């Protein structure tokens, strides 16, 4: 089966096209560096596999995600390439195109975003591009799927895509060096053009150099490059060899664009510029961001999500529970089965499901942030603060994604260039309050701070960010060598997200939550319920004599100084490590609450406002969940750092909760 790779600059619509050509769904967003891993899908017409790669500006990888793409091209060698370029930024995009053509695999050029180009008054003569470059050029609008039919029909027979004939002349000196290197090189399996290898070597591409080192002595090759460089400079050209190669390419691209593009009617990025003059304003930018975040939380928790959640709660505790009760009676279920289903499963899983509206609305807002183009601006706004704390502004993108779920957020850290910044971001990300912790805050806020729910929840999120920044300062000073870090971020044009894309991306995020409800939360609820049902003296015991009470009781003394030293609170923390939602389902089971209102009453008897804050802070900060620990191990490839991230968070959670409770008590709060 043939494999075809999608290659192009970041944020040009590769994944959007991948999704329409394969009917799968991968993450799409309006900033550079959304895709950080290689993704494989089957083409709709059955013609082969399509591979979506992270965006790259050139074949020289700068960050880990870019490395994935270059590595793939060199080591796995696809049969054909689809190079996606942004028609509204053609000149810049073609630099990669030329290198891909030199690579020599059959290639088609997907001229994407022609809608954007048209709106900006840029028209591209794609037939001219086609004849000059000698490859098939297809105009596309990837996000609506326009033109994708044509791509599929071209891909029907990969073998029919003609080989690339394009050849750029780099001038006598460089050409001599290219042919001397070519003579030295042995054919490399999978790489069709030795000329490409020679050029990449002359450009000092580290991946190519590593590849060659495996099979030959590269000293002679480097000597050829050096002497070419010396000769270039003896001609009083103040350029290094890589610079010379680049300048030849740029000259060619300029002349090509002059011939193939009509920019006489070009308009500036009016909307983007006008919006940016306010949104990234030196003084207004940050306050506006805070206002947006506040509005986002208000909508999620007070205005829309809260009321919807109440309706759902009424349903689960009313018709659904009653229905289950009468059904179980009709079929004559045993007392055990009855209690397991009603007190265990419906209480445990239902208690978490009532928060679905809030969680989905939060995901919708995050998707809007991602797809509108505002995300990159937030990094810009936060950069000076982040820089002061020893981290790159770019890390703010994973931080925001982390409000949804920490797992994809840690993956997103791959697009950060510096290894130190990437490591710091990975270690600190679990402090971003993910949607799984949300049910805990919502429950406690409803009991103790009913008038300020949104503010209370927002405060927890802000607290997470503040601790991340403070620890960042500490870690970057003591754990890592001082590495200089540069902040480079592309500001993509603002786009009005499409309803379809938003819906899709919200669903993809929320799906995981629902899946967890049916798996880990369900299993957790059953186990917890069994532990409340059984005790050392047998089955059907009083809750206070159950295994769960014994188990929670062992932890409780440790938690006493934090203000919640009860077996009930203690027993929620360990299952919470599996998935943080289980904290709330465990509470539902323990307090036997027929609905959240009942649970709230019970909680008010066990916690005080002060101990509830201390508990929320503890849940915010203590150990990342199992899935997050897994991805930290994968990304850091080190047990040491994985255990470090568990260890520091538990210590931090304990200390902060202690300070909150003891400090509050000293001040006379309760
Ligand atoms: N107007 C318009 N927007 C598009 C088009 N194609 C993609 N987009 C939008 O452009 C943004 C980037 O799309 P992606 O598919 O994530 O781009 P990518 O090339 O995979 O990006 P990376 O993974 O970061 O390299 C998203 O906001 C898309 O909705 C198009 O043809 N027209
Ligand atoms: Mg992508």
GROMACS .gro file of C-alpha atoms in nm, residues 106-341:
model
  236
  106UNK     CA    1   0.670   1.253  -0.690
  107UNK     CA    2   0.504   1.564  -0.551
  108UNK     CA    3   0.183   1.754  -0.594
  109UNK     CA    4   0.140   2.108  -0.472
  110UNK     CA    5  -0.177   2.186  -0.278
  111UNK     CA    6  -0.237   2.558  -0.311
  112UNK     CA    7  -0.446   2.602   0.001
  113UNK     CA    8  -0.636   2.898   0.149
  114UNK     CA    9  -0.727   3.039  -0.188
  115UNK     CA   10  -1.033   3.185  -0.016
  116UNK     CA   11  -0.806   3.388   0.211
  117UNK     CA   12  -0.584   3.491  -0.081
  118UNK     CA   13  -0.888   3.599  -0.281
  119UNK     CA   14  -1.031   3.800   0.006
  120UNK     CA   15  -0.698   3.979   0.033
  121UNK     CA   16  -0.696   4.059  -0.336
  122UNK     CA   17  -0.418   3.814  -0.427
  123UNK     CA   18  -0.468   3.598  -0.730
  124UNK     CA   19  -0.235   3.312  -0.811
  125UNK     CA   20  -0.196   3.179  -1.162
  126UNK     CA   21  -0.163   2.818  -1.071
  127UNK     CA   22  -0.117   2.701  -1.427
  128UNK     CA   23   0.193   2.915  -1.445
  129UNK     CA   24   0.322   2.764  -1.119
  130UNK     CA   25   0.248   2.423  -1.257
  131UNK     CA   26   0.448   2.475  -1.574
  132UNK     CA   27   0.742   2.647  -1.403
  133UNK     CA   28   0.777   2.390  -1.126
  134UNK     CA   29   0.683   2.095  -1.343
  135UNK     CA   30   0.437   1.945  -1.096
  136UNK     CA   31   0.060   1.924  -1.057
  137UNK     CA   32  -0.081   2.222  -0.868
  138UNK     CA   33  -0.430   2.198  -0.717
  139UNK     CA   34  -0.614   2.496  -0.568
  140UNK     CA   35  -0.780   2.409  -0.236
  141UNK     CA   36  -0.987   2.535   0.053
  142UNK     CA   37  -0.904   2.264   0.303
  143UNK     CA   38  -1.136   2.371   0.576
  144UNK     CA   39  -1.447   2.345   0.360
  145UNK     CA   40  -1.315   2.051   0.161
  146UNK     CA   41  -1.319   2.239  -0.171
  147UNK     CA   42  -1.079   2.076  -0.415
  148UNK     CA   43  -1.030   1.764  -0.206
  149UNK     CA   44  -1.212   1.553  -0.465
  150UNK     CA   45  -0.947   1.645  -0.718
  151UNK     CA   46  -0.669   1.554  -0.477
  152UNK     CA   47  -0.827   1.215  -0.424
  153UNK     CA   48  -0.854   1.150  -0.796
  154UNK     CA   49  -0.489   1.243  -0.849
  155UNK     CA   50  -0.389   1.013  -0.564
  156UNK     CA   51  -0.596   0.730  -0.714
  157UNK     CA   52  -0.276   0.613  -0.878
  158UNK     CA   53   0.029   0.733  -0.697
  159UNK     CA   54   0.249   0.570  -0.956
  160UNK     CA   55   0.097   0.798  -1.220
  161UNK     CA   56   0.228   1.114  -1.050
  162UNK     CA   57   0.520   1.213  -1.271
  163UNK     CA   58   0.871   1.224  -1.124
  164UNK     CA   59   1.004   1.568  -1.041
  165UNK     CA   60   1.224   1.727  -1.305
  166UNK     CA   61   1.280   2.060  -1.134
  167UNK     CA   62   1.643   2.169  -1.103
  168UNK     CA   63   1.777   2.496  -0.975
  169UNK     CA   64   2.124   2.615  -1.080
  170UNK     CA   65   2.330   2.730  -0.781
  171UNK     CA   66   2.612   2.888  -0.980
  172UNK     CA   67   2.941   2.740  -1.095
  173UNK     CA   68   3.119   2.712  -0.760
  174UNK     CA   69   2.837   2.548  -0.572
  175UNK     CA   70   2.752   2.321  -0.863
  176UNK     CA   71   3.110   2.194  -0.869
  177UNK     CA   72   3.091   2.113  -0.502
  178UNK     CA   73   2.755   1.942  -0.550
  179UNK     CA   74   2.891   1.713  -0.819
  180UNK     CA   75   3.208   1.632  -0.621
  181UNK     CA   76   2.994   1.536  -0.322
  182UNK     CA   77   2.759   1.334  -0.539
  183UNK     CA   78   3.058   1.135  -0.668
  184UNK     CA   79   3.164   1.053  -0.313
  185UNK     CA   80   2.818   0.943  -0.203
  186UNK     CA   81   2.693   0.590  -0.232
  187UNK     CA   82   2.326   0.551  -0.323
  188UNK     CA   83   2.115   0.572  -0.009
  189UNK     CA   84   1.812   0.345   0.005
  190UNK     CA   85   1.488   0.543   0.000
  191UNK     CA   86   1.649   0.872  -0.099
  192UNK     CA   87   1.611   0.923  -0.469
  193UNK     CA   88   1.830   1.224  -0.535
  194UNK     CA   89   2.193   1.242  -0.430
  195UNK     CA   90   2.186   1.603  -0.540
  196UNK     CA   91   1.942   1.672  -0.259
  197UNK     CA   92   2.167   1.496  -0.008
  198UNK     CA   93   2.462   1.702  -0.130
  199UNK     CA   94   2.270   2.028  -0.100
  200UNK     CA   95   2.139   1.949   0.247
  201UNK     CA   96   2.490   1.864   0.355
  202UNK     CA   97   2.618   2.193   0.220
  203UNK     CA   98   2.341   2.360   0.418
  204UNK     CA   99   2.464   2.179   0.730
  205UNK     CA  100   2.144   1.986   0.793
  206UNK     CA  101   2.225   1.789   1.110
  207UNK     CA  102   1.979   1.506   1.038
  208UNK     CA  103   2.135   1.436   0.698
  209UNK     CA  104   2.484   1.455   0.843
  210UNK     CA  105   2.392   1.200   1.111
  211UNK     CA  106   2.243   0.972   0.848
  212UNK     CA  107   2.560   0.982   0.639
  213UNK     CA  108   2.783   0.926   0.939
  214UNK     CA  109   2.620   0.589   0.986
  215UNK     CA  110   2.748   0.455   0.657
  216UNK     CA  111   3.058   0.657   0.562
  217UNK     CA  112   3.336   0.882   0.670
  218UNK     CA  113   3.201   1.233   0.627
  219UNK     CA  114   3.530   1.415   0.674
  220UNK     CA  115   3.599   1.427   0.299
  221UNK     CA  116   3.252   1.559   0.231
  222UNK     CA  117   3.290   1.831   0.490
  223UNK     CA  118   3.624   1.924   0.335
  224UNK     CA  119   3.454   1.978   0.000
  225UNK     CA  120   3.196   2.202   0.166
  226UNK     CA  121   3.469   2.397   0.345
  227UNK     CA  122   3.673   2.457   0.036
  228UNK     CA  123   3.363   2.567  -0.156
  229UNK     CA  124   3.288   2.808   0.124
  230UNK     CA  125   3.643   2.948   0.116
  231UNK     CA  126   3.627   2.997  -0.258
  232UNK     CA  127   3.292   3.170  -0.226
  233UNK     CA  128   3.435   3.410   0.025
  234UNK     CA  129   3.754   3.468  -0.168
  235UNK     CA  130   3.526   3.605  -0.438
  236UNK     CA  131   3.440   3.871  -0.181
  237UNK     CA  132   3.093   3.737  -0.132
  238UNK     CA  133   3.017   3.803   0.229
  239UNK     CA  134   2.797   3.495   0.241
  240UNK     CA  135   2.840   3.154   0.399
  241UNK     CA  136   2.756   2.851   0.189
  242UNK     CA  137   2.412   2.796   0.346
  243UNK     CA  138   2.336   3.166   0.302
  244UNK     CA  139   2.439   3.150  -0.062
  245UNK     CA  140   2.214   2.851  -0.129
  246UNK     CA  141   1.927   3.026   0.038
  247UNK     CA  142   1.981   3.345  -0.157
  248UNK     CA  143   1.977   3.159  -0.489
  249UNK     CA  144   1.648   2.999  -0.388
  250UNK     CA  145   1.500   3.331  -0.276
  251UNK     CA  146   1.594   3.496  -0.605
  252UNK     CA  147   1.424   3.219  -0.795
  253UNK     CA  148   1.113   3.239  -0.577
  254UNK     CA  149   1.090   3.615  -0.620
  255UNK     CA  150   1.097   3.587  -0.995
  256UNK     CA  151   0.849   3.300  -0.989
  257UNK     CA  152   0.607   3.494  -0.769
  258UNK     CA  153   0.640   3.803  -0.983
  259UNK     CA  154   0.528   3.596  -1.280
  260UNK     CA  155   0.261   3.380  -1.117
  261UNK     CA  156   0.100   3.617  -0.871
  262UNK     CA  157  -0.112   3.920  -0.926
  263UNK     CA  158  -0.096   4.141  -0.619
  264UNK     CA  159  -0.210   4.467  -0.774
  265UNK     CA  160  -0.540   4.449  -0.585
  266UNK     CA  161  -0.376   4.333  -0.259
  267UNK     CA  162  -0.529   4.461   0.061
  268UNK     CA  163  -0.352   4.457   0.396
  269UNK     CA  164  -0.465   4.224   0.674
  270UNK     CA  165  -0.708   4.490   0.778
  271UNK     CA  166  -0.909   4.306   1.036
  272UNK     CA  167  -0.608   4.139   1.191
  273UNK     CA  168  -0.418   4.465   1.217
  274UNK     CA  169  -0.709   4.652   1.366
  275UNK     CA  170  -0.784   4.380   1.618
  276UNK     CA  171  -0.419   4.349   1.711
  277UNK     CA  172  -0.386   4.721   1.778
  278UNK     CA  173  -0.631   4.665   2.065
  279UNK     CA  174  -0.580   4.303   2.169
  280UNK     CA  175  -0.202   4.316   2.185
  281UNK     CA  176  -0.192   4.675   2.308
  282UNK     CA  177   0.088   4.740   2.553
  283UNK     CA  178  -0.140   4.841   2.839
  284UNK     CA  179  -0.483   4.718   2.733
  285UNK     CA  180  -0.383   4.372   2.611
  286UNK     CA  181  -0.343   4.196   2.944
  287UNK     CA  182  -0.648   4.348   3.119
  288UNK     CA  183  -0.857   4.254   2.815
  289UNK     CA  184  -0.731   3.896   2.835
  290UNK     CA  185  -0.834   3.881   3.200
  291UNK     CA  186  -1.176   4.022   3.117
  292UNK     CA  187  -1.219   3.756   2.847
  293UNK     CA  188  -1.120   3.481   3.084
  294UNK     CA  189  -1.362   3.608   3.343
  295UNK     CA  190  -1.645   3.627   3.089
  296UNK     CA  191  -1.555   3.277   2.978
  297UNK     CA  192  -1.584   3.145   3.333
  298UNK     CA  193  -1.904   3.337   3.400
  299UNK     CA  194  -2.065   3.185   3.090
  300UNK     CA  195  -1.943   2.839   3.171
  301UNK     CA  196  -2.046   2.829   3.532
  302UNK     CA  197  -2.307   3.091   3.605
  303UNK     CA  198  -2.491   3.194   3.295
  304UNK     CA  199  -2.525   2.885   3.081
  305UNK     CA  200  -2.350   2.579   3.220
  306UNK     CA  201  -2.487   2.599   3.575
  307UNK     CA  202  -2.856   2.608   3.484
  308UNK     CA  203  -2.811   2.331   3.226
  309UNK     CA  204  -2.632   2.122   3.483
  310UNK     CA  205  -2.920   2.168   3.728
  311UNK     CA  206  -3.164   2.039   3.469
  312UNK     CA  207  -2.946   1.734   3.408
  313UNK     CA  208  -2.915   1.676   3.780
  314UNK     CA  209  -3.293   1.685   3.814
  315UNK     CA  210  -3.315   1.422   3.543
  316UNK     CA  211  -3.059   1.186   3.689
  317UNK     CA  212  -3.187   1.208   4.044
  318UNK     CA  213  -3.550   1.209   3.930
  319UNK     CA  214  -3.675   1.007   3.636
  320UNK     CA  215  -3.356   0.805   3.580
  321UNK     CA  216  -3.311   0.694   3.941
  322UNK     CA  217  -3.683   0.631   3.984
  323UNK     CA  218  -3.692   0.438   3.658
  324UNK     CA  219  -3.398   0.224   3.765
  325UNK     CA  220  -3.557   0.164   4.104
  326UNK     CA  221  -3.888   0.046   3.967
  327UNK     CA  222  -3.721  -0.160   3.694
  328UNK     CA  223  -3.503  -0.335   3.949
  329UNK     CA  224  -3.808  -0.405   4.165
  330UNK     CA  225  -4.006  -0.540   3.871
  331UNK     CA  226  -3.735  -0.784   3.770
  332UNK     CA  227  -3.689  -0.880   4.133
  333UNK     CA  228  -3.323  -0.787   4.161
  334UNK     CA  229  -3.149  -0.883   4.484
  335UNK     CA  230  -3.081  -0.622   4.749
  336UNK     CA  231  -2.714  -0.635   4.659
  337UNK     CA  232  -2.766  -0.573   4.286
  338UNK     CA  233  -3.016  -0.302   4.363
  339UNK     CA  234  -2.778  -0.120   4.597
  340UNK     CA  235  -2.484  -0.167   4.360
  341UNK     CA  236  -2.671  -0.009   4.072
   0.00000   0.00000   0.00000
